[in-house]
PDB file of C-alpha atoms and ligand atoms in Angstrom:
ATOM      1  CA  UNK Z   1     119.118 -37.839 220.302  1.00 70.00           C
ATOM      2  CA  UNK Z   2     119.282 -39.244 223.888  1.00 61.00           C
ATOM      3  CA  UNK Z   3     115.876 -38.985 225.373  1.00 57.00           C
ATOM      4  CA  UNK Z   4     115.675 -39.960 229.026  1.00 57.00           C
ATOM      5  CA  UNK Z   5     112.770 -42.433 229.702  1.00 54.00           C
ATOM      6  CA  UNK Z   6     110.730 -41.310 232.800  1.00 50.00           C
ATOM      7  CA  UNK Z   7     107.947 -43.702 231.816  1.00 53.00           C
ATOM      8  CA  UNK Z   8     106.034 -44.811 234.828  1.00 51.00           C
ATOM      9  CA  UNK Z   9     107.232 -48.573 235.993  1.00 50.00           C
ATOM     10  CA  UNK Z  10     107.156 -50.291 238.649  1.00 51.00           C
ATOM     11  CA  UNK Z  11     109.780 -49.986 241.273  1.00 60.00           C
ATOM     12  CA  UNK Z  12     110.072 -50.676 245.236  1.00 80.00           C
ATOM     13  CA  UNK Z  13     110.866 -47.060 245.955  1.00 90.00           C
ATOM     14  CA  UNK Z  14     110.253 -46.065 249.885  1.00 96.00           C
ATOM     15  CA  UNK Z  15     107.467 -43.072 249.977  1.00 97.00           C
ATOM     16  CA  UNK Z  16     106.713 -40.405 252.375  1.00 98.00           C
ATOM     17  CA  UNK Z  17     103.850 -38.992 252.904  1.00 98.00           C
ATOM     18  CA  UNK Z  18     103.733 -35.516 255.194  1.00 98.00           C
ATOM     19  CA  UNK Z  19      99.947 -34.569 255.487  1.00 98.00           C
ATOM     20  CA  UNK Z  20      97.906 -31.256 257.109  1.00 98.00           C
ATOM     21  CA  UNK Z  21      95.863 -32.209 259.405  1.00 98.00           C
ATOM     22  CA  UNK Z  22      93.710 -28.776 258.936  1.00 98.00           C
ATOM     23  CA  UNK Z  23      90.493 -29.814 256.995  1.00 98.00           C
ATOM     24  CA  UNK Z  24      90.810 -33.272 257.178  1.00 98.00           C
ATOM     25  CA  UNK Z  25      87.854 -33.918 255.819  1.00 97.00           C
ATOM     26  CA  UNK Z  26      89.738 -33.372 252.539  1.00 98.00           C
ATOM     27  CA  UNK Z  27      93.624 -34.383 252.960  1.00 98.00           C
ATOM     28  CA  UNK Z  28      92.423 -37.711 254.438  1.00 98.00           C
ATOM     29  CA  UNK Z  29      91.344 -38.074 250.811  1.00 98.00           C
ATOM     30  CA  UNK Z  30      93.910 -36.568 249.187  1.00 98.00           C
ATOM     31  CA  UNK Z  31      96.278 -39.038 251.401  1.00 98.00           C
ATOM     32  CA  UNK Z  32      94.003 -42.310 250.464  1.00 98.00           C
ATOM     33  CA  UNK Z  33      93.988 -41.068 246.729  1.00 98.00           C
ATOM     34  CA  UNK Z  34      97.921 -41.282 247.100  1.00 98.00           C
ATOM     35  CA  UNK Z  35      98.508 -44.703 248.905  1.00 97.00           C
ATOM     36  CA  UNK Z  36      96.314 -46.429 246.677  1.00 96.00           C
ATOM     37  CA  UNK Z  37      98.053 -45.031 243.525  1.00 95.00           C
ATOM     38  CA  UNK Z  38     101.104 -45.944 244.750  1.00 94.00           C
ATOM     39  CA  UNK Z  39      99.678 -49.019 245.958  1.00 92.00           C
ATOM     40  CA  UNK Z  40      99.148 -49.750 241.597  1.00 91.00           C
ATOM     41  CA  UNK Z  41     102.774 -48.968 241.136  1.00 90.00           C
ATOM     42  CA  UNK Z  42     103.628 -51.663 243.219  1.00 89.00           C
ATOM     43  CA  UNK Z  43     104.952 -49.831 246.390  1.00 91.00           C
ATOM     44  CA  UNK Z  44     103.481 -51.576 249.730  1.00 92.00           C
ATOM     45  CA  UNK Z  45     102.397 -50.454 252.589  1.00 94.00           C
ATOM     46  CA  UNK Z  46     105.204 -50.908 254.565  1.00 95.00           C
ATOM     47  CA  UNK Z  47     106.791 -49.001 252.034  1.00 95.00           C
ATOM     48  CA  UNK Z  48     105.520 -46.002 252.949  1.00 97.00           C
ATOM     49  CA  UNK Z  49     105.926 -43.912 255.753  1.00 98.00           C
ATOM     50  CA  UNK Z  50     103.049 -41.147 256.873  1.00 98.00           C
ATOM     51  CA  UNK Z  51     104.057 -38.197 258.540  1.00 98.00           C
ATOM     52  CA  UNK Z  52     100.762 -35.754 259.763  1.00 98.00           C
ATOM     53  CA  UNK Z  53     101.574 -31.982 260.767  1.00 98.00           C
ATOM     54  CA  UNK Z  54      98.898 -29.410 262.233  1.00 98.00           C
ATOM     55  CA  UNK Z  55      98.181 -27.149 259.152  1.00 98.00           C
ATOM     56  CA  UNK Z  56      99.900 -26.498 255.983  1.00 98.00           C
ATOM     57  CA  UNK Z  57     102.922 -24.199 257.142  1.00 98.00           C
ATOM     58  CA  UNK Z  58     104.245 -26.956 258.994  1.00 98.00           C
ATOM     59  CA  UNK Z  59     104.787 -29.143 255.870  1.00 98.00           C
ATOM     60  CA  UNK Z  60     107.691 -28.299 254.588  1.00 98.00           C
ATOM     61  CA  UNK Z  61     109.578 -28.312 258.307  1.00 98.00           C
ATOM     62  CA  UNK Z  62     108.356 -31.812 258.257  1.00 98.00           C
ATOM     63  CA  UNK Z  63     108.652 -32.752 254.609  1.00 98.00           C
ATOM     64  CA  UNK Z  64     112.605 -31.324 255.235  1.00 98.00           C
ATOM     65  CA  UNK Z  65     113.764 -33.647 258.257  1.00 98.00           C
ATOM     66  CA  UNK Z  66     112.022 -36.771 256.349  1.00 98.00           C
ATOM     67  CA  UNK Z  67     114.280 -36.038 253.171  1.00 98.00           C
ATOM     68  CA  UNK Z  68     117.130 -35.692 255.540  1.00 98.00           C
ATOM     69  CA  UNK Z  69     116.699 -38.470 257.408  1.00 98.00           C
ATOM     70  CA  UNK Z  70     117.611 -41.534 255.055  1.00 97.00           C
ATOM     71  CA  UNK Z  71     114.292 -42.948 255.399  1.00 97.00           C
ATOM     72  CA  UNK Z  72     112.654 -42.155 252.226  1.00 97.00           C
ATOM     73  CA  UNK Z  73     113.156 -42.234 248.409  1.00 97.00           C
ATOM     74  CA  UNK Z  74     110.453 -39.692 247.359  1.00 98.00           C
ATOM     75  CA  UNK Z  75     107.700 -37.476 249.296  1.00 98.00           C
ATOM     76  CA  UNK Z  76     104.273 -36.107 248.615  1.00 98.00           C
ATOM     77  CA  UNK Z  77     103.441 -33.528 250.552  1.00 99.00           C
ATOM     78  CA  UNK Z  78      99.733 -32.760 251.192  1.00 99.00           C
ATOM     79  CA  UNK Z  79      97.529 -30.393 252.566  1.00 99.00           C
ATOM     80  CA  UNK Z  80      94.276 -28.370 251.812  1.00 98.00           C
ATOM     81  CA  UNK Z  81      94.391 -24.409 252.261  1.00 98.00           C
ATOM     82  CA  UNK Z  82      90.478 -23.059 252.071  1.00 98.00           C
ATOM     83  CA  UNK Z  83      90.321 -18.989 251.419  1.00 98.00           C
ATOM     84  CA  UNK Z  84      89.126 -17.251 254.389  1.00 98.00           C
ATOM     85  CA  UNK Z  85      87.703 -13.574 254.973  1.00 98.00           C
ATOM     86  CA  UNK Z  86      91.547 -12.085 255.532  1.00 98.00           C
ATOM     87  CA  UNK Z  87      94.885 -12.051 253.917  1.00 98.00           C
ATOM     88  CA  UNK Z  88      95.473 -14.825 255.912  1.00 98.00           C
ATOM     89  CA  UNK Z  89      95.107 -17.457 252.914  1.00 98.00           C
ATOM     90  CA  UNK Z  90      97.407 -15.489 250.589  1.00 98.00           C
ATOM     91  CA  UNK Z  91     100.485 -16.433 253.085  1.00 98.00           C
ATOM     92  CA  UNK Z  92      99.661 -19.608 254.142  1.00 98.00           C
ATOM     93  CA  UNK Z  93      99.597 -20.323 250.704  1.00 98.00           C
ATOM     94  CA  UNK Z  94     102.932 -18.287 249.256  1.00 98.00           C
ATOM     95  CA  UNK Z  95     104.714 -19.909 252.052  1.00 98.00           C
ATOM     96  CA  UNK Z  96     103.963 -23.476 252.116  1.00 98.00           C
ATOM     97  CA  UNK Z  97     104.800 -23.683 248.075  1.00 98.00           C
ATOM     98  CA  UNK Z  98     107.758 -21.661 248.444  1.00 98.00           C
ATOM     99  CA  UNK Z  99     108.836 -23.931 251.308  1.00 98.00           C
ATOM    100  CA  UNK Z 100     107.909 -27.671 250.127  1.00 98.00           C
ATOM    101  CA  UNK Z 101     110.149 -26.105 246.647  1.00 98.00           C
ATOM    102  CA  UNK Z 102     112.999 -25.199 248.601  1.00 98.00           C
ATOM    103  CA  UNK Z 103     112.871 -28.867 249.710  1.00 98.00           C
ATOM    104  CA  UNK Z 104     112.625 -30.240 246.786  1.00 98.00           C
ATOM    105  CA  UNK Z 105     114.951 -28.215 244.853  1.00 98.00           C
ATOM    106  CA  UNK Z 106     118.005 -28.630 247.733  1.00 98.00           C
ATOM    107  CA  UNK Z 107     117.463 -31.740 249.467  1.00 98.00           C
ATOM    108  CA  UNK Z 108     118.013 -35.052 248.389  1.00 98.00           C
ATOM    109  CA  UNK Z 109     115.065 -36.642 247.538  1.00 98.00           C
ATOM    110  CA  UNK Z 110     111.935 -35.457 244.879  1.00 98.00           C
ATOM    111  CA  UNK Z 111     109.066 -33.863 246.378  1.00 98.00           C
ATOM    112  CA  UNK Z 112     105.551 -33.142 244.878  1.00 98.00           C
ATOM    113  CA  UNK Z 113     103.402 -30.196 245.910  1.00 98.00           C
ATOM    114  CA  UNK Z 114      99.934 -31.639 246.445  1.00 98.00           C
ATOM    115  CA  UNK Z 115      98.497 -28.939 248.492  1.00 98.00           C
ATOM    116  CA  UNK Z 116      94.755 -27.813 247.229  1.00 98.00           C
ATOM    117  CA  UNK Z 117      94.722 -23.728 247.483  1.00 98.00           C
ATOM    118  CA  UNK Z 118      90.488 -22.708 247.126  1.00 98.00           C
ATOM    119  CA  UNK Z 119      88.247 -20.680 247.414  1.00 98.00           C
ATOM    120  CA  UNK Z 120      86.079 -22.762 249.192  1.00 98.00           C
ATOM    121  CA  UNK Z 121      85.503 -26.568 250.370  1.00 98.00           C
ATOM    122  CA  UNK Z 122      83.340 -27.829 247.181  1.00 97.00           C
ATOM    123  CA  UNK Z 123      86.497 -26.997 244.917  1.00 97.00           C
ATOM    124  CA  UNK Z 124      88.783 -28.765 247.313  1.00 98.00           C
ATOM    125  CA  UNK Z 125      86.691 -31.748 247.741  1.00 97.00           C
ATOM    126  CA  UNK Z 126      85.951 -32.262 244.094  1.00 97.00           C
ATOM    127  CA  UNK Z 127      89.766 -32.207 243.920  1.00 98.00           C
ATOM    128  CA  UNK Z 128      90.270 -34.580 246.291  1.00 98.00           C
ATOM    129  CA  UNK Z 129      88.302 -37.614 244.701  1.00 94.00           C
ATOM    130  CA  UNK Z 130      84.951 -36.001 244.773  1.00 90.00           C
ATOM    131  CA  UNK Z 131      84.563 -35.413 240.955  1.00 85.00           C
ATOM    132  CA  UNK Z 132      86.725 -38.228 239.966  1.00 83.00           C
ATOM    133  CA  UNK Z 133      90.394 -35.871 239.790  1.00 95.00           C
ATOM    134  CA  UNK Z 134      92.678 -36.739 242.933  1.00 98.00           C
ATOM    135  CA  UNK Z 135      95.302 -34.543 243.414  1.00 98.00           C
ATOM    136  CA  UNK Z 136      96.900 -37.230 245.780  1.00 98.00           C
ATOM    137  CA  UNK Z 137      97.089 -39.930 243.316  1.00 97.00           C
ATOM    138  CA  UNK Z 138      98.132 -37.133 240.484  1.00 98.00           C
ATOM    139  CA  UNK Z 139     100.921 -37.004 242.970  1.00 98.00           C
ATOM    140  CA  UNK Z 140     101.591 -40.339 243.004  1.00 96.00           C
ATOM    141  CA  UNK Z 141     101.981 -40.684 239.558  1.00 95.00           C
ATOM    142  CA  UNK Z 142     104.672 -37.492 239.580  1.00 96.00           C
ATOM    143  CA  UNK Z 143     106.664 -38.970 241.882  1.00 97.00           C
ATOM    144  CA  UNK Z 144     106.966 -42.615 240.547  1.00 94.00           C
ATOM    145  CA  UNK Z 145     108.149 -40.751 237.170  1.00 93.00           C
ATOM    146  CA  UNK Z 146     110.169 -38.962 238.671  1.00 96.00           C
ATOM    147  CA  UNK Z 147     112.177 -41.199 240.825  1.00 94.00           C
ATOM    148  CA  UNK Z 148     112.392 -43.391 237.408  1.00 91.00           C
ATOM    149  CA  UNK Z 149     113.595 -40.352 235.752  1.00 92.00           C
ATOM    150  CA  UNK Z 150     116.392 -39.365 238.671  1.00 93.00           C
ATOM    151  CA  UNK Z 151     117.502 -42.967 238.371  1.00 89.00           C
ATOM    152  CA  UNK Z 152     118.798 -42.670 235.378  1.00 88.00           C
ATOM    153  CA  UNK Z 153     120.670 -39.383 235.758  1.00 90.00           C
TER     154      UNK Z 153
HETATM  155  N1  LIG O   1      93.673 -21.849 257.147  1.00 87.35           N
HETATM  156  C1  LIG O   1      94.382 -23.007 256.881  1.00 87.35           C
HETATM  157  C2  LIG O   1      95.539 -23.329 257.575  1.00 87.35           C
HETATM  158  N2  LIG O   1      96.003 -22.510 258.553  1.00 87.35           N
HETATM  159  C3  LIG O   1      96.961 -22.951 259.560  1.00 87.35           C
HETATM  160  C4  LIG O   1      98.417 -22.860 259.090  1.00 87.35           C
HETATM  161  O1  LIG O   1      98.696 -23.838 258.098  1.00 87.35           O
HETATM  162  C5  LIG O   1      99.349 -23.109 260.271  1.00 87.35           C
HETATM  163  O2  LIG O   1      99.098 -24.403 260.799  1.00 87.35           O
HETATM  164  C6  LIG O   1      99.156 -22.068 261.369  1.00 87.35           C
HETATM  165  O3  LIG O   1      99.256 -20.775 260.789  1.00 87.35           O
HETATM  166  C7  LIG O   1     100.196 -22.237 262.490  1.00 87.35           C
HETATM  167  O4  LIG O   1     101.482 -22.129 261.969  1.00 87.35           O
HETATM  168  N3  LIG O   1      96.223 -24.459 257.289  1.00 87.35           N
HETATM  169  C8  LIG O   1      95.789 -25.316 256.299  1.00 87.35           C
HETATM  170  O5  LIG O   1      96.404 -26.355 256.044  1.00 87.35           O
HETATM  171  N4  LIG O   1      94.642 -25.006 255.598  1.00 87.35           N
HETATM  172  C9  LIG O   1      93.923 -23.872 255.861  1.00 87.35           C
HETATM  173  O6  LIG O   1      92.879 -23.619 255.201  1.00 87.35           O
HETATM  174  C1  LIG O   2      93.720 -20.164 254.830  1.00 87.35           C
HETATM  175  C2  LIG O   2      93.394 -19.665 256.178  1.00 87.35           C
HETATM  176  O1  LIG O   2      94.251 -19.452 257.009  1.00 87.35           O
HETATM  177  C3  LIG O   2      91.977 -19.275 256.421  1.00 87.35           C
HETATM  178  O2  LIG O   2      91.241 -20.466 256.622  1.00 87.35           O
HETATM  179  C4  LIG O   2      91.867 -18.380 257.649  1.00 87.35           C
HETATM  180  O3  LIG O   2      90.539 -17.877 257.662  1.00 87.35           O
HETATM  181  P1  LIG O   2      90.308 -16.319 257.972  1.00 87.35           P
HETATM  182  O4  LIG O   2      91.053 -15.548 256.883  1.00 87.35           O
HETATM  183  O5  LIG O   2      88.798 -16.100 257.870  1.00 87.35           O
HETATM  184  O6  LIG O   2      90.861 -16.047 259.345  1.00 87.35           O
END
């Protein structure tokens, strides 16, 4: 049996980031949760290239011309969507996943999905580092295996 090792090791890969800048207060973390995960995987700072867009439906515009462009090896793509009183939530969030997947699943490099969909701030905060979990550095670790994993295909 040939099983494919996608154990986590350390690499120089080149890493985008593409962050929302709606609720800040929360993707700044998810973004520092990220670098400095990456930063244990030995990728360095000037390894990694940061991309910020207004809100969540702009990420995967973004998160597409960075994948394009050469620059990059892997991307995380972050953002925090917070439930409002409308409908308005349902599409921002539909849309952004749908979009950052279609990235990932016909462009050329791997992307994670580390967007935070709530119901309200204290979930997305205690996701973001608050209660220990960062969904940043969970991305972190996704990619790294990944890109191991894709190097050996
Ligand atoms: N309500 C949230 C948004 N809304 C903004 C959209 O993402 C988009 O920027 C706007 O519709 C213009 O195209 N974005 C978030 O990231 N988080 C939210 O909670
Ligand atoms: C996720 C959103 O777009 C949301 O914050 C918008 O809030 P509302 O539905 O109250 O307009």
């Amino acid at each position: 049996m040939n099983i494919l090792n996608h154990s986590r090791i350390n690499h120089e890969f080149k890493i985008g980031i593409v962050v929302a800048q709606f609720n800040a207060l929360v993707t700044e973390k998810l973004q520092q949760g990220a670098v400095s995960q990456l930063e244990k995987y030995g990728v360095s700072d000037a390894d990694i290239t940061v991309a910020t867009v207004p809100g969540a439906l702009e990420l995967p515009r973004i998160t597409k011309k960075l994948a394009n462009s050469g620059q990059v090896d892997g991307i995380i793509a972050l953002g925090a969507v917070i439930r409002g009183e409308t409908s308005h939530y349902d599409y921002v969030c539909a849309e952004t996943a749908n979009g950052v997947a279609q990235v990932s699943l016909n462009g050329p490099v791997p992307v994670m999905f580390g967007v935070l969909t709530t119901d309200n701030i204290e979930q997305a905060i205690s996701r973001a580092g608050g209660k220990g979990d960062n969904k940043g550095a969970d991305c972190a670790d996704g990619l790294v295996e990944m890109l191991n994993l894709e190097q050996q295909l």
